[in-house]
CSV table of C-alpha atoms in Angstrom, one decimal:
chain,number,residue,atom,x,y,z
A,1,MET,CA,-17.2,3.2,38.1
A,2,ILE,CA,-16.2,5.4,35.1
A,3,PRO,CA,-17.8,8.9,35.2
A,4,GLU,CA,-20.4,9.3,32.5
A,5,TYR,CA,-18.7,12.3,30.8
A,6,LEU,CA,-15.6,10.2,30.2
A,7,ALA,CA,-17.4,7.4,28.4
A,8,PRO,CA,-17.3,9.0,24.9
A,9,PHE,CA,-13.5,9.4,25.1
A,10,ILE,CA,-13.0,5.9,26.3
A,11,TRP,CA,-15.1,4.6,23.3
A,12,ALA,CA,-13.1,6.7,20.9
A,13,VAL,CA,-9.8,5.5,22.3
A,14,LEU,CA,-11.0,1.9,22.3
A,15,TYR,CA,-12.0,2.3,18.6
A,16,ILE,CA,-8.7,3.8,17.6
A,17,LEU,CA,-6.7,1.0,19.4
A,18,LEU,CA,-8.9,-2.0,18.6
A,19,ALA,CA,-10.5,-1.3,15.2
A,20,PRO,CA,-7.3,-2.2,13.2
A,21,VAL,CA,-7.2,-5.5,15.1
A,22,ILE,CA,-10.8,-6.3,14.5
A,23,GLY,CA,-10.8,-5.0,10.9
A,24,GLY,CA,-7.7,-7.0,10.1
A,25,LEU,CA,-9.3,-10.2,11.5
A,26,ILE,CA,-12.4,-9.5,9.4
A,27,ALA,CA,-10.2,-9.1,6.3
A,28,GLY,CA,-8.5,-12.4,7.2
A,29,ILE,CA,-11.8,-14.3,7.6
A,30,ASP,CA,-13.0,-12.7,4.4
A,31,ARG,CA,-10.0,-14.1,2.5
A,32,LYS,CA,-10.3,-17.5,4.1
A,33,VAL,CA,-14.1,-17.8,3.3
A,34,THR,CA,-13.5,-16.5,-0.2
A,35,ALA,CA,-10.8,-19.2,-0.8
A,36,ARG,CA,-13.1,-21.9,0.5
A,37,MET,CA,-15.9,-20.7,-1.8
A,38,GLN,CA,-13.4,-21.1,-4.7
A,39,GLY,CA,-12.3,-24.6,-3.6
A,40,ARG,CA,-8.9,-23.4,-2.2
A,41,VAL,CA,-7.3,-23.7,1.2
A,42,GLY,CA,-6.6,-20.0,1.4
A,43,PRO,CA,-4.1,-17.9,3.4
A,44,PRO,CA,-3.7,-18.0,7.2
A,45,LEU,CA,-6.1,-16.0,9.2
A,46,LEU,CA,-3.5,-13.5,10.2
A,47,GLN,CA,-2.4,-12.9,6.5
A,48,PRO,CA,-3.6,-9.3,6.3
A,49,PHE,CA,-1.4,-8.4,9.3
A,50,TYR,CA,1.6,-10.2,7.7
A,51,ASP,CA,0.9,-8.2,4.5
A,52,VAL,CA,0.9,-4.8,6.3
A,53,ALA,CA,3.9,-5.7,8.4
A,54,LYS,CA,5.7,-6.6,5.2
A,55,LEU,CA,4.7,-3.3,3.5
A,56,TYR,CA,6.4,-1.5,6.4
A,57,GLU,CA,9.6,-3.4,5.7
A,58,LYS,CA,9.7,-2.1,2.1
A,59,GLU,CA,11.1,1.0,0.7
A,60,ASN,CA,8.7,4.0,0.5
A,61,LEU,CA,8.6,4.7,-3.2
A,62,VAL,CA,6.6,7.9,-4.1
A,63,VAL,CA,6.2,9.9,-7.2
A,64,THR,CA,5.6,13.2,-5.5
A,65,ALA,CA,6.1,13.9,-1.8
A,66,SER,CA,2.5,15.2,-1.4
A,67,GLN,CA,1.3,11.6,-1.7
A,68,ASN,CA,2.7,10.9,1.8
A,69,PHE,CA,0.5,13.8,3.2
A,70,PHE,CA,-2.6,12.7,1.4
A,71,VAL,CA,-2.3,9.1,2.4
A,72,LEU,CA,-1.7,10.0,6.1
A,73,SER,CA,-4.7,12.4,6.0
A,74,TYR,CA,-6.8,9.5,4.5
A,75,LEU,CA,-5.9,7.3,7.5
A,76,VAL,CA,-6.3,10.0,10.1
A,77,PHE,CA,-9.7,11.2,8.9
A,78,MET,CA,-10.9,7.6,8.6
A,79,ALA,CA,-9.9,7.1,12.2
A,80,VAL,CA,-11.5,10.4,13.2
A,81,ALA,CA,-14.8,9.5,11.5
A,82,GLY,CA,-14.9,6.2,13.2
A,83,ALA,CA,-13.9,7.7,16.6
A,84,LEU,CA,-16.7,10.3,16.3
A,85,PHE,CA,-19.2,7.5,15.5
A,86,PHE,CA,-18.1,5.2,18.4
A,87,SER,CA,-18.0,8.1,20.9
A,88,GLY,CA,-21.7,8.7,20.1
A,89,GLY,CA,-21.2,11.9,18.0
A,90,ASP,CA,-23.4,13.4,15.3
A,91,MET,CA,-24.2,11.1,12.4
A,92,LEU,CA,-23.9,14.0,9.9
A,93,LEU,CA,-20.5,15.0,11.2
A,94,VAL,CA,-19.4,11.4,11.0
A,95,ILE,CA,-20.5,11.2,7.3
A,96,PHE,CA,-18.7,14.5,6.5
A,97,ALA,CA,-15.4,13.2,8.0
A,98,PHE,CA,-15.9,9.9,6.3
A,99,THR,CA,-16.3,11.5,2.9
A,100,LEU,CA,-13.4,13.9,3.5
A,101,SER,CA,-11.1,11.0,4.1
A,102,HIS,CA,-12.0,9.5,0.7
A,103,ILE,CA,-11.4,12.8,-1.0
A,104,PHE,CA,-7.9,12.7,0.4
A,105,LEU,CA,-7.4,9.3,-1.2
A,106,VAL,CA,-8.7,10.6,-4.5
A,107,LEU,CA,-6.3,13.6,-4.2
A,108,GLY,CA,-3.4,11.3,-3.5
A,109,ALA,CA,-4.2,9.3,-6.6
A,110,TYR,CA,-4.4,12.5,-8.7
A,111,ALA,CA,-1.0,13.7,-7.3
A,112,SER,CA,0.9,11.1,-9.3
A,113,TYR,CA,1.2,11.1,-13.1
A,114,SER,CA,0.1,7.6,-13.9
A,115,PRO,CA,-3.0,7.4,-16.2
A,116,TYR,CA,-4.1,4.2,-14.3
A,117,SER,CA,-4.0,6.1,-11.0
A,118,HIS,CA,-6.1,8.9,-12.6
A,119,ILE,CA,-8.8,6.5,-13.9
A,120,GLY,CA,-8.8,4.9,-10.5
A,121,ALA,CA,-9.3,8.3,-8.9
A,122,GLU,CA,-12.1,9.2,-11.3
A,123,ARG,CA,-13.9,5.9,-10.5
A,124,GLU,CA,-13.4,6.5,-6.8
A,125,LEU,CA,-15.2,9.8,-7.2
A,126,LEU,CA,-18.0,8.1,-9.0
A,127,GLN,CA,-18.3,5.6,-6.2
A,128,ILE,CA,-18.5,8.4,-3.7
A,129,ILE,CA,-21.3,10.0,-5.8
A,130,ALA,CA,-23.0,6.6,-6.0
A,131,TYR,CA,-23.1,5.7,-2.3
A,132,GLU,CA,-23.4,9.2,-0.7
A,133,PRO,CA,-27.2,9.7,-1.1
A,134,MET,CA,-27.9,6.3,0.5
A,135,ILE,CA,-25.6,7.0,3.5
A,136,ILE,CA,-27.3,10.3,4.1
A,137,LEU,CA,-30.7,8.7,3.8
A,138,THR,CA,-29.6,6.2,6.4
A,139,ALA,CA,-28.8,9.0,8.8
A,140,VAL,CA,-32.1,10.8,8.0
A,141,GLY,CA,-34.1,7.5,8.5
A,142,MET,CA,-32.5,7.0,11.9
A,143,TYR,CA,-33.4,10.6,12.7
A,144,MET,CA,-37.1,10.1,11.7
A,145,VAL,CA,-37.3,7.0,14.0
A,146,THR,CA,-35.4,8.1,17.1
A,147,LYS,CA,-35.7,12.0,16.7
A,148,SER,CA,-31.9,12.3,17.0
A,149,PHE,CA,-28.8,12.5,14.8
A,150,PHE,CA,-26.6,11.5,17.7
A,151,VAL,CA,-25.3,8.0,17.6
A,152,GLY,CA,-25.3,7.9,21.4
A,153,THR,CA,-29.1,8.5,21.5
A,154,ILE,CA,-29.8,6.1,18.5
A,155,VAL,CA,-27.8,3.3,20.1
A,156,THR,CA,-29.5,3.5,23.5
A,157,SER,CA,-33.0,3.8,22.0
A,158,SER,CA,-35.2,0.8,22.7
A,159,ILE,CA,-37.0,1.1,19.3
A,160,PRO,CA,-36.3,-1.8,16.9
A,161,ILE,CA,-35.1,0.5,14.1
A,162,ILE,CA,-34.9,-2.3,11.5
A,163,LEU,CA,-38.7,-2.7,11.6
A,164,TYR,CA,-39.2,0.9,10.7
A,165,LEU,CA,-36.4,1.1,8.1
A,166,PRO,CA,-36.3,-2.2,6.2
A,167,GLY,CA,-36.0,-0.5,2.8
A,168,ILE,CA,-33.1,1.7,4.0
A,169,PHE,CA,-31.4,-1.3,5.5
A,170,ILE,CA,-31.4,-3.1,2.1
A,171,GLY,CA,-30.2,0.0,0.4
A,172,TYR,CA,-27.4,0.3,2.9
A,173,LEU,CA,-26.4,-3.3,2.3
A,174,ILE,CA,-26.1,-2.5,-1.4
A,175,VAL,CA,-23.9,0.5,-0.9
A,176,LEU,CA,-21.9,-1.5,1.6
A,177,THR,CA,-20.9,-3.6,-1.4
A,178,ILE,CA,-19.4,-0.5,-3.0
A,179,LYS,CA,-17.8,0.6,0.3
A,180,LEU,CA,-16.2,-2.8,1.0
A,181,ARG,CA,-14.8,-2.9,-2.5
A,182,LYS,CA,-16.7,-6.1,-3.3
A,183,SER,CA,-17.1,-7.6,-6.8
A,184,PRO,CA,-19.9,-6.1,-8.8
A,185,PHE,CA,-18.6,-2.6,-7.7
A,186,ASP,CA,-14.8,-3.0,-7.1
A,187,LEU,CA,-14.2,-0.4,-9.9
A,188,SER,CA,-11.7,2.0,-8.4
A,189,THR,CA,-9.1,-0.4,-6.9
A,190,SER,CA,-9.8,-3.3,-9.4
A,191,HIS,CA,-9.5,-5.5,-6.4
A,192,HIS,CA,-10.1,-8.8,-8.2
A,193,ALA,CA,-9.2,-7.8,-11.8
A,194,HIS,CA,-5.6,-7.2,-10.9
A,195,GLN,CA,-4.3,-6.5,-14.4
A,196,GLU,CA,-7.2,-4.4,-15.8
A,197,LEU,CA,-6.5,-1.0,-14.3
A,198,VAL,CA,-3.1,-2.1,-12.8
A,199,LYS,CA,-4.5,-1.3,-9.3
A,200,GLY,CA,-6.7,1.7,-9.8
A,201,VAL,CA,-6.3,4.4,-7.0
A,202,THR,CA,-3.6,2.5,-5.2
A,203,THR,CA,-1.4,2.1,-8.4
A,204,ASP,CA,1.2,4.6,-7.3
A,205,PHE,CA,1.3,3.8,-3.6
A,206,GLY,CA,3.9,1.3,-2.5
A,207,GLY,CA,5.5,0.1,0.8
A,208,PRO,CA,4.4,1.9,4.0
A,209,ASN,CA,1.9,4.2,2.1
A,210,LEU,CA,0.0,1.1,0.9
A,211,GLY,CA,0.2,-0.2,4.4
A,212,LYS,CA,-1.5,2.9,5.7
A,213,ILE,CA,-4.3,2.5,3.0
A,214,GLU,CA,-4.8,-1.1,4.2
A,215,VAL,CA,-5.1,0.0,7.9
A,216,ALA,CA,-7.5,2.7,6.9
A,217,HIS,CA,-9.7,0.0,5.2
A,218,TRP,CA,-9.7,-1.9,8.5
A,219,TYR,CA,-10.9,1.2,10.3
A,220,GLU,CA,-13.5,1.6,7.6
A,221,TYR,CA,-14.8,-2.0,8.0
A,222,VAL,CA,-15.4,-1.6,11.7
A,223,PHE,CA,-17.2,1.7,11.2
A,224,LEU,CA,-19.4,0.4,8.4
A,225,LEU,CA,-20.4,-2.7,10.3
A,226,GLY,CA,-21.0,-0.4,13.3
A,227,VAL,CA,-23.7,1.3,11.2
A,228,VAL,CA,-25.3,-2.1,10.7
A,229,TRP,CA,-25.3,-2.5,14.5
A,230,LEU,CA,-27.4,0.7,14.8
A,231,PHE,CA,-30.3,-0.9,12.9
A,232,PHE,CA,-30.4,-3.7,15.5
A,233,ALA,CA,-29.1,-1.7,18.5
A,234,TRP,CA,-32.1,-2.7,20.8
A,235,ASN,CA,-30.8,-6.2,21.0
A,236,PRO,CA,-27.0,-6.8,20.9
A,237,LEU,CA,-27.3,-10.5,20.2
A,238,ILE,CA,-29.4,-10.0,17.1
A,239,ALA,CA,-27.1,-7.2,16.1
A,240,ILE,CA,-24.0,-9.5,16.1
A,241,VAL,CA,-25.9,-12.2,14.1
A,242,ALA,CA,-27.1,-9.6,11.7
A,243,ILE,CA,-23.5,-8.3,11.1
A,244,ILE,CA,-22.2,-11.8,10.5
A,245,ILE,CA,-25.0,-12.6,8.1
A,246,ALA,CA,-24.6,-9.2,6.3
A,247,TYR,CA,-20.9,-9.7,5.9
A,248,PHE,CA,-21.4,-13.3,4.7
A,249,ILE,CA,-23.9,-12.1,2.0
A,250,GLU,CA,-21.3,-9.5,0.9
A,251,ILE,CA,-18.6,-12.2,0.5
A,252,LEU,CA,-21.1,-14.4,-1.4
A,253,ILE,CA,-22.1,-11.6,-3.8
A,254,ASP,CA,-18.3,-10.9,-4.2
A,255,ASN,CA,-17.7,-14.4,-5.4
A,256,THR,CA,-20.8,-14.9,-7.6
A,257,PHE,CA,-21.0,-11.6,-9.5
A,258,ALA,CA,-19.0,-10.2,-12.4
A,259,ARG,CA,-17.9,-6.6,-12.3
A,260,VAL,CA,-20.3,-4.0,-13.8
A,261,LYS,CA,-19.5,-0.8,-15.7
A,262,TRP,CA,-19.5,2.4,-13.7
A,263,GLN,CA,-22.7,3.6,-15.4
A,264,LEU,CA,-24.6,0.6,-14.0
A,265,MET,CA,-23.1,1.1,-10.6
A,266,LEU,CA,-24.2,4.7,-10.4
A,267,ARG,CA,-27.7,4.0,-11.8
A,268,SER,CA,-28.4,1.0,-9.6
A,269,ALA,CA,-27.1,2.8,-6.4
A,270,TRP,CA,-29.2,5.8,-7.1
A,271,ILE,CA,-32.3,3.9,-8.2
A,272,ILE,CA,-32.1,1.8,-5.0
A,273,ALA,CA,-31.6,5.0,-2.9
A,274,GLY,CA,-34.5,6.7,-4.7
A,275,THR,CA,-37.0,3.8,-4.5
A,276,LEU,CA,-36.3,1.8,-1.4
A,277,GLY,CA,-34.8,4.7,0.6
A,278,LEU,CA,-37.3,7.5,-0.3
A,279,VAL,CA,-40.3,5.2,-0.3
A,280,ASN,CA,-39.4,3.9,3.2
A,281,LEU,CA,-39.0,7.5,4.4
A,282,GLY,CA,-42.3,8.5,2.7
A,283,VAL,CA,-44.3,5.7,4.3
A,284,LEU,CA,-42.7,6.5,7.7
A,285,TYR,CA,-43.7,10.1,7.3
A,286,TYR,CA,-47.2,9.2,6.3
A,287,LEU,CA,-47.7,6.9,9.2
A,288,ARG,CA,-46.3,9.5,11.6
A,289,THR,CA,-48.2,12.5,10.4
A,290,VAL,CA,-51.5,11.1,9.0
A,291,VAL,CA,-52.3,7.8,10.5
A,292,VAL,CA,-50.9,8.3,14.1
A,293,PRO,CA,-50.4,12.0,14.5
B,1,MET,CA,11.2,-11.0,12.7
B,2,THR,CA,10.6,-11.0,9.0
B,3,TYR,CA,7.3,-10.7,7.3
B,4,LEU,CA,8.6,-10.5,3.7
B,5,LYS,CA,8.7,-14.3,3.7
B,6,LYS,CA,5.1,-14.6,4.8
B,7,SER,CA,3.7,-12.3,2.2
B,8,PRO,CA,5.7,-12.2,-1.1
B,9,TRP,CA,3.7,-10.5,-3.9
B,10,LEU,CA,4.6,-11.5,-7.5
B,11,LEU,CA,4.9,-9.5,-10.6
B,12,HIS,CA,4.9,-11.4,-13.9
B,13,TYR,CA,6.3,-10.0,-17.1
B,14,ASP,CA,6.5,-11.7,-20.5
B,15,ALA,CA,9.7,-10.6,-22.2
B,16,SER,CA,9.0,-12.2,-25.7
B,17,SER,CA,8.3,-15.6,-24.3
B,18,CYS,CA,6.3,-18.2,-26.4
B,19,ASN,CA,3.6,-18.2,-23.6
B,20,GLY,CA,4.5,-21.7,-22.5
B,21,CYS,CA,6.1,-20.6,-19.3
B,22,ASP,CA,3.5,-17.9,-18.7
B,23,ILE,CA,0.8,-20.5,-18.7
B,24,GLU,CA,2.8,-22.5,-16.2
B,25,VAL,CA,3.2,-19.4,-14.0
B,26,LEU,CA,-0.5,-18.9,-14.0
B,27,ALA,CA,-1.1,-22.6,-13.4
B,28,ALA,CA,0.8,-22.2,-10.1
B,29,LEU,CA,-1.9,-19.7,-9.0
B,30,THR,CA,-4.9,-22.0,-9.7
B,31,PRO,CA,-6.7,-23.9,-6.9
B,32,LEU,CA,-4.6,-27.0,-7.6
B,33,TYR,CA,-1.4,-25.5,-6.3
B,34,ASP,CA,-3.1,-22.5,-4.5
B,35,VAL,CA,0.0,-20.4,-3.7
B,36,GLU,CA,-2.2,-18.0,-1.7
B,37,ARG,CA,-1.8,-20.5,1.1
B,38,PHE,CA,1.7,-19.0,1.6
B,39,GLY,CA,0.5,-15.4,1.2
B,40,ILE,CA,1.7,-15.2,-2.4
B,41,ILE,CA,-0.5,-12.9,-4.5
B,42,ASN,CA,0.0,-12.2,-8.2
B,43,THR,CA,-0.2,-8.4,-8.5
B,44,GLY,CA,-0.3,-6.5,-11.8
B,45,ASN,CA,1.6,-3.6,-10.3
B,46,PRO,CA,5.4,-3.2,-10.0
B,47,LYS,CA,5.0,-0.8,-7.0
B,48,HIS,CA,3.3,-3.5,-5.0
B,49,ALA,CA,5.6,-6.4,-6.0
B,50,ASP,CA,8.5,-8.1,-4.1
B,51,ILE,CA,9.3,-10.9,-6.6
B,52,PHE,CA,9.7,-10.2,-10.3
B,53,LEU,CA,9.1,-13.3,-12.5
B,54,VAL,CA,10.3,-12.9,-16.1
B,55,THR,CA,9.8,-15.3,-18.9
B,56,GLY,CA,11.3,-15.2,-22.4
B,57,GLY,CA,14.6,-14.2,-24.0
B,58,VAL,CA,14.1,-10.4,-24.2
B,59,ASN,CA,14.3,-8.6,-27.6
B,60,ALA,CA,15.3,-5.0,-28.4
B,61,GLN,CA,11.7,-3.8,-28.2
B,62,ASN,CA,10.9,-4.9,-24.6
B,63,LYS,CA,14.3,-4.3,-23.2
B,64,GLN,CA,13.4,-0.8,-22.0
B,65,VAL,CA,10.0,-2.0,-20.6
B,66,LEU,CA,11.9,-4.7,-18.6
B,67,ILE,CA,14.3,-2.1,-17.2
B,68,ASN,CA,11.5,0.4,-16.3
B,69,THR,CA,9.4,-2.3,-14.6
B,70,TYR,CA,12.4,-3.5,-12.6
B,71,GLU,CA,13.2,0.0,-11.4
B,72,GLN,CA,9.7,0.6,-10.3
B,73,ILE,CA,9.7,-2.3,-7.8
B,74,PRO,CA,10.6,-1.0,-4.3
B,75,GLU,CA,13.6,-2.5,-2.5
B,76,PRO,CA,14.1,-5.2,-1.3
B,77,LYS,CA,13.3,-7.2,-4.5
B,78,VAL,CA,14.4,-10.3,-6.3
B,79,VAL,CA,14.3,-11.4,-9.9
B,80,ILE,CA,13.5,-14.9,-11.1
B,81,ALA,CA,14.2,-16.0,-14.6
B,82,ILE,CA,11.5,-18.6,-15.6
B,83,GLY,CA,12.3,-21.1,-18.4
B,84,ILE,CA,15.4,-21.8,-20.4
B,85,CYS,CA,14.8,-18.7,-22.7
B,86,ALA,CA,14.9,-16.4,-19.8
B,87,THR,CA,18.0,-18.0,-18.3
B,88,SER,CA,20.1,-18.2,-21.5
B,89,GLY,CA,18.0,-17.6,-24.6
B,90,GLY,CA,17.4,-21.3,-25.1
B,91,ILE,CA,16.9,-22.4,-28.7
B,92,TYR,CA,16.4,-18.8,-29.7
B,93,ARG,CA,19.9,-17.8,-28.4
B,94,GLU,CA,21.4,-17.3,-31.9
B,95,CYS,CA,18.4,-15.3,-33.3
B,96,TYR,CA,19.2,-11.8,-34.5
B,97,ASN,CA,16.4,-10.2,-32.4
B,98,ILE,CA,17.0,-12.0,-29.1
B,99,LEU,CA,19.3,-10.6,-26.5
B,100,GLY,CA,19.7,-14.0,-24.9
B,101,GLY,CA,18.7,-14.1,-21.2
B,102,ILE,CA,17.3,-11.7,-18.6
B,103,ASP,CA,20.7,-11.3,-16.9
B,104,LYS,CA,22.0,-9.4,-19.9
B,105,ILE,CA,19.6,-6.6,-18.9
B,106,ILE,CA,18.8,-6.7,-15.2
B,107,PRO,CA,20.5,-8.6,-12.3
B,108,VAL,CA,18.9,-12.1,-11.8
B,109,ASP,CA,18.8,-13.9,-8.4
B,110,VAL,CA,17.2,-17.3,-9.2
B,111,TYR,CA,17.2,-19.3,-12.5
B,112,VAL,CA,14.4,-21.8,-13.1
B,113,PRO,CA,15.3,-23.7,-16.3
B,114,GLY,CA,12.9,-25.9,-18.2
B,115,CYS,CA,10.9,-25.8,-21.5
B,116,ALA,CA,8.4,-25.0,-20.2
B,117,ALA,CA,9.3,-24.7,-16.5
B,118,ARG,CA,6.9,-26.9,-14.4
B,119,PRO,CA,4.7,-25.2,-11.8
B,120,GLU,CA,6.4,-27.3,-9.1
B,121,SER,CA,9.9,-25.9,-10.1
B,122,ILE,CA,8.5,-22.4,-10.3
B,123,ILE,CA,7.2,-22.6,-6.8
B,124,ASP,CA,10.6,-24.1,-5.7
B,125,GLY,CA,12.3,-21.1,-7.4
B,126,VAL,CA,10.0,-18.7,-5.5
B,127,VAL,CA,10.8,-20.4,-2.2
B,128,THR,CA,14.6,-20.1,-3.0
B,129,ALA,CA,14.0,-16.5,-3.8
B,130,LEU,CA,12.5,-15.9,-0.4
B,131,GLY,CA,15.8,-16.7,1.3
B,132,ILE,CA,17.6,-14.2,-1.0
B,133,LEU,CA,14.9,-11.6,-0.3
B,134,GLU,CA,15.5,-12.0,3.5
B,135,GLN,CA,19.3,-11.5,3.0
B,136,LYS,CA,18.6,-8.4,0.9
B,137,ARG,CA,16.3,-7.0,3.6
B,138,LEU,CA,19.1,-7.4,6.2
B,139,VAL,CA,21.6,-5.6,3.9
B,140,MET,CA,19.1,-2.8,3.3
B,141,LYS,CA,18.5,-2.5,7.0
B,142,THR,CA,22.2,-2.2,7.9
B,143,LYS,CA,22.7,0.3,5.1
B,144,THR,CA,20.0,2.6,6.4
B,145,GLU,CA,21.3,2.2,9.9
B,146,THR,CA,24.9,3.1,9.0
B,147,LYS,CA,23.5,6.1,7.0
B,148,MET,CA,21.6,7.2,10.1
B,149,VAL,CA,24.8,6.8,12.3
B,150,LYS,CA,26.8,8.8,9.7
B,151,ALA,CA,24.2,11.6,9.7
B,152,GLY,CA,24.3,11.6,13.5
B,153,ASP,CA,28.2,12.0,13.4
B,154,ALA,CA,27.9,14.8,10.9
B,155,GLN,CA,25.7,16.7,13.3
């Protein structure tokens, strides 16, 4: 049997090795389901892996050499954030590492001289501003229910967290749309509207650097869906079903909604965080301190 | 093992075309033909592209744009001239403002004639271009390898 003090390291190593595989498969399923929703056959399941392998066969074209550093930092900090999460670390530290990795992506986009890249970087910053309060509220909500910020404690708690935090869960699903770069909010990369911003933040990254950004997205997918797991951690079967349903809803939203302006994104993300999130926390606080002290 | 053939991303540029061929290029991306089956994506960004589709006979105004766009595509890359105007200038060949074909400005690998070129022949042109792309990749690979060997000798 593995000694208990080694378990966090094993989880971290497993995440670093397996998350790109799982994340790539999720991206492949995503493209296949999207194609079916649009009445197309769609690419093979392994297409995201072919894409990244191809990008590594291409020439690494950069505008300034610092772009290489920023993109590598984005990938490394994304992997660190996920590894901290899966090794049962502090939720707040995970969120800090997660935000830092996105700041590196923004800096990388600002390092080039293209106006499209700059607009993409500005929109990426706005997206960070939009989703950050809700992500913090998620961590605070989990603390109020389980009395711990540590993922290791939250995941082993037998409390059905979703029943205490339904508002926070809905709010998290809405910012998940921003984080997964899905349609109403795919402002910074212009994921679907290819020609509109050229390609937003990723405009000036080509070849292996773009490949690194894709792999970082795969790490991100697994981490974000891991947070969904926490809400249902008391029952793994329900957790897996919840993740599948949540991701399917994200794809459905992606294919049925037009893109919004950044003002509406910021407003809706903050109003949701302010109402659903704070009201949920307020009710929880009231029940804990007044009704059942 | 080559992955370039499994995931060719397109960039489409209209060098003073009448829009006929452009509509046919976009028709190839619709659900009827669905080229994403083969991993083909229409990007709007030269730095992400592998295959450069150009339509129209090029005039003095968009000549420089064409050169800039071509130079921003990372190696290995191929250029496909779509439609008769892009291959030779077509009926506009004698016009004072038309330079007469893409290959006057940048090297072209595949020519797809037609007025307008049909989506089937455009897809056929892209498939032909994939073979050339693979050859170019091998050339690029041997070039970098010889460069590394030379650098090793110098040390």
